[in-house]
Structures are given as C-alpha cells and as structure tokens.
PDB file of C-alpha atoms in Angstrom:
ATOM      1  CA  UNK T   1    -117.460  47.876 -88.837  1.00 33.00           C
ATOM      2  CA  UNK T   2    -113.423  48.301 -90.425  1.00 34.00           C
ATOM      3  CA  UNK T   3    -111.731  51.491 -89.991  1.00 31.00           C
ATOM      4  CA  UNK T   4    -111.073  53.422 -93.153  1.00 30.00           C
ATOM      5  CA  UNK T   5    -107.331  54.029 -93.645  1.00 33.00           C
ATOM      6  CA  UNK T   6    -106.369  57.352 -92.473  1.00 35.00           C
ATOM      7  CA  UNK T   7    -105.769  60.313 -95.413  1.00 32.00           C
ATOM      8  CA  UNK T   8    -102.077  59.512 -95.901  1.00 32.00           C
ATOM      9  CA  UNK T   9    -102.701  55.868 -96.305  1.00 33.00           C
ATOM     10  CA  UNK T  10    -105.578  56.730 -98.591  1.00 35.00           C
ATOM     11  CA  UNK T  11    -103.307  58.776-100.879  1.00 36.00           C
ATOM     12  CA  UNK T  12    -100.344  56.242-101.054  1.00 33.00           C
ATOM     13  CA  UNK T  13    -102.782  53.669-102.250  1.00 34.00           C
ATOM     14  CA  UNK T  14    -104.732  55.750-104.577  1.00 35.00           C
ATOM     15  CA  UNK T  15    -101.076  56.644-105.720  1.00 37.00           C
ATOM     16  CA  UNK T  16    -100.095  53.008-105.856  1.00 36.00           C
ATOM     17  CA  UNK T  17    -103.702  52.045-107.912  1.00 37.00           C
ATOM     18  CA  UNK T  18    -102.938  54.920-110.445  1.00 35.00           C
ATOM     19  CA  UNK T  19     -99.299  53.513-110.948  1.00 35.00           C
ATOM     20  CA  UNK T  20    -100.766  50.050-111.607  1.00 36.00           C
ATOM     21  CA  UNK T  21    -103.068  51.384-114.072  1.00 39.00           C
ATOM     22  CA  UNK T  22    -106.105  50.194-111.859  1.00 40.00           C
ATOM     23  CA  UNK T  23    -109.304  52.169-111.935  1.00 40.00           C
ATOM     24  CA  UNK T  24    -110.212  54.217-109.214  1.00 40.00           C
ATOM     25  CA  UNK T  25    -112.646  52.090-107.450  1.00 42.00           C
ATOM     26  CA  UNK T  26    -110.459  49.396-106.775  1.00 38.00           C
ATOM     27  CA  UNK T  27    -107.807  51.418-104.555  1.00 39.00           C
ATOM     28  CA  UNK T  28    -109.732  50.710-101.368  1.00 39.00           C
ATOM     29  CA  UNK T  29    -111.089  47.463-102.091  1.00 37.00           C
ATOM     30  CA  UNK T  30    -107.812  45.467-102.933  1.00 42.00           C
ATOM     31  CA  UNK T  31    -105.613  44.149 -99.813  1.00 41.00           C
ATOM     32  CA  UNK T  32    -102.587  43.793-102.541  1.00 43.00           C
ATOM     33  CA  UNK T  33    -102.492  47.330-103.239  1.00 39.00           C
ATOM     34  CA  UNK T  34    -102.801  48.260 -99.431  1.00 38.00           C
ATOM     35  CA  UNK T  35    -100.033  46.022 -98.644  1.00 42.00           C
ATOM     36  CA  UNK T  36     -97.833  47.071-101.835  1.00 42.00           C
ATOM     37  CA  UNK T  37     -98.243  50.535-100.495  1.00 38.00           C
ATOM     38  CA  UNK T  38     -97.720  50.341 -97.157  1.00 38.00           C
ATOM     39  CA  UNK T  39     -94.707  47.840 -97.732  1.00 44.00           C
ATOM     40  CA  UNK T  40     -93.122  50.683 -99.934  1.00 43.00           C
ATOM     41  CA  UNK T  41     -93.253  53.326 -96.849  1.00 49.00           C
ATOM     42  CA  UNK T  42     -91.177  51.133 -94.867  1.00 69.00           C
ATOM     43  CA  UNK T  43     -87.211  50.658 -94.832  1.00 77.00           C
ATOM     44  CA  UNK T  44     -85.903  49.159 -98.069  1.00 94.00           C
ATOM     45  CA  UNK T  45     -82.629  47.499 -98.332  1.00 97.00           C
ATOM     46  CA  UNK T  46     -81.850  48.786-101.853  1.00 97.00           C
ATOM     47  CA  UNK T  47     -81.159  52.143-100.220  1.00 97.00           C
ATOM     48  CA  UNK T  48     -77.693  53.232-100.160  1.00 96.00           C
ATOM     49  CA  UNK T  49     -77.608  53.145 -96.254  1.00 96.00           C
ATOM     50  CA  UNK T  50     -79.564  50.274 -95.768  1.00 97.00           C
ATOM     51  CA  UNK T  51     -77.509  48.376 -98.225  1.00 98.00           C
ATOM     52  CA  UNK T  52     -74.305  49.387 -96.583  1.00 98.00           C
ATOM     53  CA  UNK T  53     -75.332  48.099 -93.477  1.00 98.00           C
ATOM     54  CA  UNK T  54     -76.560  44.745 -95.162  1.00 98.00           C
ATOM     55  CA  UNK T  55     -72.769  44.701 -96.764  1.00 98.00           C
ATOM     56  CA  UNK T  56     -71.280  45.141 -93.029  1.00 98.00           C
ATOM     57  CA  UNK T  57     -73.495  42.790 -91.325  1.00 97.00           C
ATOM     58  CA  UNK T  58     -72.386  39.991 -93.659  1.00 96.00           C
ATOM     59  CA  UNK T  59     -69.012  40.838 -93.751  1.00 96.00           C
ATOM     60  CA  UNK T  60     -68.558  40.370 -89.833  1.00 96.00           C
ATOM     61  CA  UNK T  61     -69.952  36.674 -90.500  1.00 93.00           C
ATOM     62  CA  UNK T  62     -67.962  36.151 -93.257  1.00 89.00           C
ATOM     63  CA  UNK T  63     -65.076  37.481 -92.514  1.00 91.00           C
ATOM     64  CA  UNK T  64     -65.261  38.779 -88.752  1.00 94.00           C
ATOM     65  CA  UNK T  65     -64.584  42.568 -90.267  1.00 96.00           C
ATOM     66  CA  UNK T  66     -67.056  45.481 -91.216  1.00 97.00           C
ATOM     67  CA  UNK T  67     -64.655  46.612 -94.102  1.00 97.00           C
ATOM     68  CA  UNK T  68     -66.400  44.167 -96.629  1.00 97.00           C
ATOM     69  CA  UNK T  69     -64.567  46.487 -99.278  1.00 97.00           C
ATOM     70  CA  UNK T  70     -61.068  44.798 -97.722  1.00 97.00           C
ATOM     71  CA  UNK T  71     -62.791  41.273 -99.110  1.00 97.00           C
ATOM     72  CA  UNK T  72     -62.585  41.554-102.510  1.00 98.00           C
ATOM     73  CA  UNK T  73     -59.159  40.319-102.072  1.00 98.00           C
ATOM     74  CA  UNK T  74     -59.906  37.739 -99.769  1.00 97.00           C
ATOM     75  CA  UNK T  75     -59.549  33.923-100.670  1.00 98.00           C
ATOM     76  CA  UNK T  76     -58.809  30.794 -98.706  1.00 97.00           C
ATOM     77  CA  UNK T  77     -59.868  27.002 -98.595  1.00 97.00           C
ATOM     78  CA  UNK T  78     -61.788  27.033 -95.361  1.00 92.00           C
ATOM     79  CA  UNK T  79     -62.567  22.937 -95.188  1.00 91.00           C
ATOM     80  CA  UNK T  80     -66.061  23.235 -95.700  1.00 89.00           C
ATOM     81  CA  UNK T  81     -65.776  20.646 -98.800  1.00 92.00           C
ATOM     82  CA  UNK T  82     -66.741  23.557-101.418  1.00 93.00           C
ATOM     83  CA  UNK T  83     -62.952  24.048-102.213  1.00 97.00           C
ATOM     84  CA  UNK T  84     -61.579  27.918-102.255  1.00 98.00           C
ATOM     85  CA  UNK T  85     -63.774  30.453-100.828  1.00 96.00           C
ATOM     86  CA  UNK T  86     -63.681  34.150-102.414  1.00 96.00           C
ATOM     87  CA  UNK T  87     -64.278  37.404-102.726  1.00 97.00           C
ATOM     88  CA  UNK T  88     -67.019  39.598-100.691  1.00 96.00           C
ATOM     89  CA  UNK T  89     -69.630  37.178-100.542  1.00 93.00           C
ATOM     90  CA  UNK T  90     -67.708  34.182-100.412  1.00 93.00           C
ATOM     91  CA  UNK T  91     -67.702  32.725-104.296  1.00 95.00           C
ATOM     92  CA  UNK T  92     -66.440  29.225-103.785  1.00 96.00           C
ATOM     93  CA  UNK T  93     -64.762  26.992-106.961  1.00 98.00           C
ATOM     94  CA  UNK T  94     -66.814  24.079-105.763  1.00 96.00           C
ATOM     95  CA  UNK T  95     -70.531  25.766-106.241  1.00 93.00           C
ATOM     96  CA  UNK T  96     -70.251  27.154-109.494  1.00 95.00           C
ATOM     97  CA  UNK T  97     -70.273  30.596-108.540  1.00 96.00           C
ATOM     98  CA  UNK T  98     -66.696  31.118-108.744  1.00 98.00           C
ATOM     99  CA  UNK T  99     -66.751  30.097-112.262  1.00 98.00           C
ATOM    100  CA  UNK T 100     -69.052  32.495-112.692  1.00 98.00           C
ATOM    101  CA  UNK T 101     -67.718  35.143-111.440  1.00 98.00           C
ATOM    102  CA  UNK T 102     -64.541  34.673-113.422  1.00 98.00           C
ATOM    103  CA  UNK T 103     -66.685  34.140-116.405  1.00 98.00           C
ATOM    104  CA  UNK T 104     -68.179  37.761-115.727  1.00 98.00           C
ATOM    105  CA  UNK T 105     -64.979  39.211-115.292  1.00 98.00           C
ATOM    106  CA  UNK T 106     -63.678  37.857-118.573  1.00 98.00           C
ATOM    107  CA  UNK T 107     -66.182  38.969-120.348  1.00 98.00           C
ATOM    108  CA  UNK T 108     -65.466  42.363-119.562  1.00 97.00           C
ATOM    109  CA  UNK T 109     -61.840  41.963-119.706  1.00 98.00           C
ATOM    110  CA  UNK T 110     -60.707  38.994-121.717  1.00 98.00           C
ATOM    111  CA  UNK T 111     -56.845  39.227-121.039  1.00 97.00           C
ATOM    112  CA  UNK T 112     -57.051  39.210-117.301  1.00 98.00           C
ATOM    113  CA  UNK T 113     -54.869  37.318-114.733  1.00 98.00           C
ATOM    114  CA  UNK T 114     -57.711  34.754-113.845  1.00 98.00           C
ATOM    115  CA  UNK T 115     -59.059  33.995-117.798  1.00 98.00           C
ATOM    116  CA  UNK T 116     -56.204  31.327-117.856  1.00 98.00           C
ATOM    117  CA  UNK T 117     -58.299  29.121-114.868  1.00 98.00           C
ATOM    118  CA  UNK T 118     -61.759  28.967-116.861  1.00 98.00           C
ATOM    119  CA  UNK T 119     -60.864  25.241-117.884  1.00 98.00           C
ATOM    120  CA  UNK T 120     -60.033  24.807-113.996  1.00 98.00           C
ATOM    121  CA  UNK T 121     -62.675  25.822-112.490  1.00 98.00           C
ATOM    122  CA  UNK T 122     -65.005  24.256-115.019  1.00 98.00           C
ATOM    123  CA  UNK T 123     -63.673  20.876-114.242  1.00 98.00           C
ATOM    124  CA  UNK T 124     -63.390  21.300-109.849  1.00 98.00           C
ATOM    125  CA  UNK T 125     -66.833  22.145-110.058  1.00 97.00           C
ATOM    126  CA  UNK T 126     -69.150  20.320-107.570  1.00 96.00           C
ATOM    127  CA  UNK T 127     -66.060  19.200-105.888  1.00 97.00           C
ATOM    128  CA  UNK T 128     -63.199  20.496-103.205  1.00 97.00           C
ATOM    129  CA  UNK T 129     -60.399  19.731-105.802  1.00 98.00           C
ATOM    130  CA  UNK T 130     -57.643  22.263-106.332  1.00 98.00           C
ATOM    131  CA  UNK T 131     -56.532  20.902-109.733  1.00 98.00           C
ATOM    132  CA  UNK T 132     -55.491  23.199-112.231  1.00 98.00           C
ATOM    133  CA  UNK T 133     -55.690  26.051-109.736  1.00 98.00           C
ATOM    134  CA  UNK T 134     -52.434  25.555-107.151  1.00 98.00           C
ATOM    135  CA  UNK T 135     -49.822  26.999-106.925  1.00 97.00           C
ATOM    136  CA  UNK T 136     -50.798  30.309-108.171  1.00 98.00           C
ATOM    137  CA  UNK T 137     -54.885  30.553-108.341  1.00 98.00           C
ATOM    138  CA  UNK T 138     -54.546  32.727-104.748  1.00 98.00           C
ATOM    139  CA  UNK T 139     -51.959  35.068-105.778  1.00 98.00           C
ATOM    140  CA  UNK T 140     -53.563  35.846-109.254  1.00 98.00           C
ATOM    141  CA  UNK T 141     -56.741  36.259-106.916  1.00 98.00           C
ATOM    142  CA  UNK T 142     -55.094  38.964-105.288  1.00 98.00           C
ATOM    143  CA  UNK T 143     -53.535  40.448-108.251  1.00 98.00           C
ATOM    144  CA  UNK T 144     -57.021  40.741-110.070  1.00 98.00           C
ATOM    145  CA  UNK T 145     -58.883  42.236-106.609  1.00 98.00           C
ATOM    146  CA  UNK T 146     -56.705  45.498-106.979  1.00 98.00           C
ATOM    147  CA  UNK T 147     -58.459  46.007-110.848  1.00 98.00           C
ATOM    148  CA  UNK T 148     -61.675  47.816-110.762  1.00 98.00           C
ATOM    149  CA  UNK T 149     -63.127  45.541-113.067  1.00 98.00           C
ATOM    150  CA  UNK T 150     -63.082  42.582-110.978  1.00 98.00           C
ATOM    151  CA  UNK T 151     -64.519  44.277-108.037  1.00 98.00           C
ATOM    152  CA  UNK T 152     -67.225  45.213-110.455  1.00 98.00           C
ATOM    153  CA  UNK T 153     -67.906  41.848-111.377  1.00 98.00           C
ATOM    154  CA  UNK T 154     -68.070  40.532-107.752  1.00 98.00           C
ATOM    155  CA  UNK T 155     -70.650  43.611-106.875  1.00 98.00           C
ATOM    156  CA  UNK T 156     -72.427  42.044-109.971  1.00 98.00           C
ATOM    157  CA  UNK T 157     -72.992  38.926-109.274  1.00 97.00           C
ATOM    158  CA  UNK T 158     -73.503  39.504-105.501  1.00 97.00           C
ATOM    159  CA  UNK T 159     -76.544  41.782-106.815  1.00 98.00           C
ATOM    160  CA  UNK T 160     -77.839  39.495-109.395  1.00 97.00           C
ATOM    161  CA  UNK T 161     -77.363  35.896-108.113  1.00 96.00           C
ATOM    162  CA  UNK T 162     -77.875  37.316-103.835  1.00 97.00           C
ATOM    163  CA  UNK T 163     -79.224  40.391-102.931  1.00 98.00           C
ATOM    164  CA  UNK T 164     -81.739  41.238-105.687  1.00 98.00           C
ATOM    165  CA  UNK T 165     -83.259  37.698-105.448  1.00 98.00           C
ATOM    166  CA  UNK T 166     -83.608  37.665-101.741  1.00 98.00           C
ATOM    167  CA  UNK T 167     -84.803  41.429-101.349  1.00 98.00           C
ATOM    168  CA  UNK T 168     -87.145  40.908-104.316  1.00 98.00           C
ATOM    169  CA  UNK T 169     -88.884  37.009-102.348  1.00 98.00           C
ATOM    170  CA  UNK T 170     -88.742  39.174 -99.169  1.00 98.00           C
ATOM    171  CA  UNK T 171     -90.773  42.287-100.315  1.00 98.00           C
ATOM    172  CA  UNK T 172     -93.146  39.928-102.409  1.00 98.00           C
ATOM    173  CA  UNK T 173     -93.343  38.084 -98.742  1.00 98.00           C
ATOM    174  CA  UNK T 174     -94.371  41.934 -96.945  1.00 98.00           C
ATOM    175  CA  UNK T 175     -90.949  42.181 -95.305  1.00 98.00           C
ATOM    176  CA  UNK T 176     -89.141  45.203 -94.645  1.00 98.00           C
ATOM    177  CA  UNK T 177     -85.694  45.864 -94.430  1.00 98.00           C
ATOM    178  CA  UNK T 178     -84.772  43.133 -91.242  1.00 98.00           C
ATOM    179  CA  UNK T 179     -86.339  40.803 -93.052  1.00 98.00           C
ATOM    180  CA  UNK T 180     -84.931  41.677 -96.480  1.00 98.00           C
ATOM    181  CA  UNK T 181     -81.409  40.932 -94.951  1.00 98.00           C
ATOM    182  CA  UNK T 182     -81.862  37.986 -92.987  1.00 98.00           C
ATOM    183  CA  UNK T 183     -82.936  36.724 -96.441  1.00 98.00           C
ATOM    184  CA  UNK T 184     -80.131  37.894 -98.055  1.00 98.00           C
ATOM    185  CA  UNK T 185     -77.766  36.432 -95.374  1.00 97.00           C
ATOM    186  CA  UNK T 186     -79.711  33.130 -95.856  1.00 97.00           C
ATOM    187  CA  UNK T 187     -79.350  32.987 -99.329  1.00 96.00           C
ATOM    188  CA  UNK T 188     -75.216  34.229 -99.440  1.00 94.00           C
ATOM    189  CA  UNK T 189     -74.654  31.024 -96.744  1.00 92.00           C
ATOM    190  CA  UNK T 190     -77.130  28.838 -98.342  1.00 93.00           C
ATOM    191  CA  UNK T 191     -77.516  29.710-101.875  1.00 91.00           C
ATOM    192  CA  UNK T 192     -80.691  29.235-103.882  1.00 91.00           C
ATOM    193  CA  UNK T 193     -82.946  26.091-104.569  1.00 90.00           C
ATOM    194  CA  UNK T 194     -84.998  23.937-103.128  1.00 91.00           C
ATOM    195  CA  UNK T 195     -83.296  21.224-100.821  1.00 94.00           C
ATOM    196  CA  UNK T 196     -83.909  21.587 -97.392  1.00 94.00           C
ATOM    197  CA  UNK T 197     -80.458  23.492 -96.607  1.00 94.00           C
ATOM    198  CA  UNK T 198     -80.759  25.619 -99.190  1.00 96.00           C
ATOM    199  CA  UNK T 199     -83.027  29.078 -98.928  1.00 98.00           C
ATOM    200  CA  UNK T 200     -85.932  27.626-100.863  1.00 98.00           C
ATOM    201  CA  UNK T 201     -86.339  24.877 -98.240  1.00 98.00           C
ATOM    202  CA  UNK T 202     -85.645  27.109 -95.358  1.00 98.00           C
ATOM    203  CA  UNK T 203     -88.722  29.721 -96.403  1.00 98.00           C
ATOM    204  CA  UNK T 204     -90.819  26.167 -97.450  1.00 98.00           C
ATOM    205  CA  UNK T 205     -90.316  25.092 -93.600  1.00 98.00           C
ATOM    206  CA  UNK T 206     -90.509  28.405 -92.257  1.00 98.00           C
ATOM    207  CA  UNK T 207     -94.108  28.772 -94.144  1.00 98.00           C
ATOM    208  CA  UNK T 208     -94.728  25.357 -92.247  1.00 98.00           C
ATOM    209  CA  UNK T 209     -95.212  27.731 -89.188  1.00 98.00           C
ATOM    210  CA  UNK T 210     -96.145  30.798 -89.802  1.00 98.00           C
ATOM    211  CA  UNK T 211     -97.375  33.229 -92.484  1.00 98.00           C
ATOM    212  CA  UNK T 212     -95.478  36.119 -94.006  1.00 98.00           C
ATOM    213  CA  UNK T 213     -97.184  39.642 -93.616  1.00 98.00           C
ATOM    214  CA  UNK T 214     -98.292  39.744 -97.224  1.00 98.00           C
ATOM    215  CA  UNK T 215    -100.368  36.475 -96.392  1.00 98.00           C
ATOM    216  CA  UNK T 216    -101.976  38.235 -93.683  1.00 98.00           C
ATOM    217  CA  UNK T 217     -99.286  36.927 -90.673  1.00 98.00           C
ATOM    218  CA  UNK T 218     -97.369  38.685 -87.955  1.00 98.00           C
ATOM    219  CA  UNK T 219     -94.034  39.991 -89.075  1.00 98.00           C
ATOM    220  CA  UNK T 220     -92.299  38.772 -86.077  1.00 98.00           C
ATOM    221  CA  UNK T 221     -93.111  35.344 -86.137  1.00 98.00           C
ATOM    222  CA  UNK T 222     -92.988  34.900 -89.512  1.00 98.00           C
ATOM    223  CA  UNK T 223     -89.460  35.828 -88.907  1.00 98.00           C
ATOM    224  CA  UNK T 224     -89.182  33.499 -85.728  1.00 98.00           C
ATOM    225  CA  UNK T 225     -90.033  31.185 -87.555  1.00 98.00           C
ATOM    226  CA  UNK T 226     -87.286  31.662 -90.489  1.00 98.00           C
ATOM    227  CA  UNK T 227     -84.974  31.928 -88.276  1.00 98.00           C
ATOM    228  CA  UNK T 228     -85.798  28.821 -86.387  1.00 98.00           C
ATOM    229  CA  UNK T 229     -85.435  27.293 -89.976  1.00 98.00           C
ATOM    230  CA  UNK T 230     -82.222  28.639 -90.919  1.00 98.00           C
ATOM    231  CA  UNK T 231     -80.949  27.326 -87.455  1.00 97.00           C
ATOM    232  CA  UNK T 232     -81.641  23.972 -87.935  1.00 97.00           C
ATOM    233  CA  UNK T 233     -80.806  23.978 -91.728  1.00 96.00           C
ATOM    234  CA  UNK T 234     -77.129  25.027 -90.383  1.00 95.00           C
ATOM    235  CA  UNK T 235     -77.099  22.679 -87.488  1.00 95.00           C
ATOM    236  CA  UNK T 236     -77.361  20.038 -90.626  1.00 93.00           C
ATOM    237  CA  UNK T 237     -73.647  20.755 -91.912  1.00 85.00           C
ATOM    238  CA  UNK T 238     -70.510  20.851 -89.733  1.00 82.00           C
ATOM    239  CA  UNK T 239     -69.020  23.957 -91.584  1.00 78.00           C
ATOM    240  CA  UNK T 240     -72.273  26.387 -90.400  1.00 83.00           C
ATOM    241  CA  UNK T 241     -72.954  24.489 -87.344  1.00 88.00           C
ATOM    242  CA  UNK T 242     -71.723  27.803 -85.232  1.00 92.00           C
ATOM    243  CA  UNK T 243     -75.102  29.527 -85.311  1.00 95.00           C
ATOM    244  CA  UNK T 244     -73.651  32.810 -84.112  1.00 94.00           C
ATOM    245  CA  UNK T 245     -75.029  35.242 -87.191  1.00 96.00           C
ATOM    246  CA  UNK T 246     -78.341  33.904 -85.867  1.00 97.00           C
ATOM    247  CA  UNK T 247     -78.909  33.922 -82.202  1.00 97.00           C
ATOM    248  CA  UNK T 248     -76.445  37.306 -81.428  1.00 97.00           C
ATOM    249  CA  UNK T 249     -76.847  39.083 -84.978  1.00 97.00           C
ATOM    250  CA  UNK T 250     -80.521  38.656 -86.515  1.00 98.00           C
ATOM    251  CA  UNK T 251     -82.657  37.134 -83.545  1.00 98.00           C
ATOM    252  CA  UNK T 252     -81.113  40.291 -81.457  1.00 97.00           C
ATOM    253  CA  UNK T 253     -82.204  42.613 -84.063  1.00 98.00           C
ATOM    254  CA  UNK T 254     -85.461  40.850 -84.102  1.00 98.00           C
ATOM    255  CA  UNK T 255     -85.963  40.534 -80.120  1.00 98.00           C
ATOM    256  CA  UNK T 256     -85.945  44.501 -80.177  1.00 97.00           C
ATOM    257  CA  UNK T 257     -88.306  44.927 -83.067  1.00 97.00           C
ATOM    258  CA  UNK T 258     -86.121  46.965 -85.022  1.00 97.00           C
ATOM    259  CA  UNK T 259     -87.457  46.115 -88.297  1.00 98.00           C
ATOM    260  CA  UNK T 260     -86.657  48.820 -90.267  1.00 97.00           C
ATOM    261  CA  UNK T 261     -82.957  48.006 -89.362  1.00 97.00           C
ATOM    262  CA  UNK T 262     -82.371  51.188 -88.020  1.00 97.00           C
ATOM    263  CA  UNK T 263     -78.696  52.490 -86.293  1.00 97.00           C
ATOM    264  CA  UNK T 264     -77.433  52.122 -83.865  1.00 97.00           C
ATOM    265  CA  UNK T 265     -76.789  48.711 -83.672  1.00 98.00           C
ATOM    266  CA  UNK T 266     -74.967  46.577 -81.642  1.00 97.00           C
ATOM    267  CA  UNK T 267     -74.478  42.676 -81.914  1.00 97.00           C
ATOM    268  CA  UNK T 268     -72.026  39.497 -82.002  1.00 95.00           C
ATOM    269  CA  UNK T 269     -70.924  37.046 -84.487  1.00 94.00           C
ATOM    270  CA  UNK T 270     -68.942  34.108 -83.423  1.00 91.00           C
ATOM    271  CA  UNK T 271     -67.733  36.288 -80.473  1.00 90.00           C
ATOM    272  CA  UNK T 272     -66.676  38.727 -82.008  1.00 95.00           C
ATOM    273  CA  UNK T 273     -68.268  42.281 -81.121  1.00 97.00           C
ATOM    274  CA  UNK T 274     -69.546  44.966 -83.861  1.00 98.00           C
ATOM    275  CA  UNK T 275     -71.646  48.051 -83.367  1.00 98.00           C
ATOM    276  CA  UNK T 276     -72.679  50.537 -86.343  1.00 98.00           C
ATOM    277  CA  UNK T 277     -73.420  54.005 -85.074  1.00 95.00           C
ATOM    278  CA  UNK T 278     -76.165  56.404 -86.391  1.00 83.00           C
TER     279      UNK T 278
END
C-alpha cells in the first residue's frame, strides 16, 4: 500500500489544488499537483540570491571573473565565427541577439550611441563580418555600457531570451536550482532551437537516455545524461571544445548532490579556481 503524504506535504498539495481551482478531491489523486507542489518547496533559481549565484557562475566561464556586472562593457571577437561577442551573456553580432539588444536599447533611448549601427548589424547577422562596425563600434559599446538604460536592456534580453525560457523548461522537467542553472548555462552557450548543438537538441538527446523527474525519472541520472549530451555538443564545435564548465563546474555540483545549488561553492573553469562563500 502506498504511503500517504505527510501532513506538511498534504497541506502544500491542498494549497496547490486550491490555487489551481481544482476540486479538493483531486489534490491527493493527481501526480502533477503533487510534483508541482513539492517542486515549489525546493530551491528556485529565480530567487534573488540564487540568480546572483547563476550570474557569477556564468561569468566565471564566459569572462574569467565573478564580477558579472563588470561585463556590460565587454566586447571582442573571440574567433568563433560569430563576429563580435559582448555584454553579460555574450550577445553576438553574427547570431542576431546583439541586433535585438541594440534594437531594444534604441526603443528605450532612440538617440543612443549604438543606434547608428543598426543597419550594419542587420547586414552582418549570420556571419562573422565587421563590415560597417569597425573601427568605432567597440569604443561606442564601452560608452553605452555606462548608461543604465543599456545595462537594463542587457538584463531584459538576458532574461527574456535565455534565463526565463531555460528556468521555465527546467521547472516543467521537475528540476531544482542546479538543473535550472545547467539548462540556463546551456541556453547561453548554445542558444535556443532544435539543432543537435542547440539547447533543444541537447535536451532531446538527454531524453533519449533518461527521464526527468516530471516524467518519473531520477534527477541525478537525468542531469548526468543532459551533461553528457551537452559535452558531446560542445565537442562538435572547435570554439566550445574545452568542456571545463561541464567537467570541473557543473559535474562537481552534481556529484556532490547539491541540487539546490547551496553555497559554499567551489569549482574550476578553464583552469581557474573560484569560490562563492556562504
């Protein structure tokens, strides 16, 4: 005979049923409600402290620094075929998100210093070209980075294009803060989409080998499968072939069973050591 949920869980489940507008009788009989209720009881990457940790973890891999706010001004061509890479999560001129960023910024502040590059950003989208951007684009980016409106634009697009979709999908898959971060970091590097080397393709490959908690699977086994798929995708691209952010960061947290991503955290990315204290 299956055990009845404890008093605390039963109360949470009942609250979830009421919030969902369901009959009280469904609270104990609907696995989806039980899962939803228990998931909310775990750590959520949208909590301010957890989100700050996520930003620092990404920055350690993208910029070799925990000071992610210093990266508003970052911009360079890293030779990965995506043109210029800039900002707090690596918007690129060759994949369209840098264009969207400048468009978003220009809607908020039409006379900004980057608005004059919109035509050029349209033309170089899909390539690694700097046509129409050089020689002053990087200097103007640095100027814009001092503007709170540009900083807000970067935050807005980071959330709407990467953070929110990744965390939402992770929650649907029944993953706690660590899994939410693992999804977010993959979304930042590989982008959304369904190709083999995009976030959607990586998740699809993982699902072929393990079920996420929302489908009755084991969280550790599923995240292990996801990281395996992520690593395989990274190795297909020369620019991403150093898999340190998986091997010596995310896999370390998973091996320790730190599903709530609780500090203190110690890890390495690309040979550098980092610590987030309690």
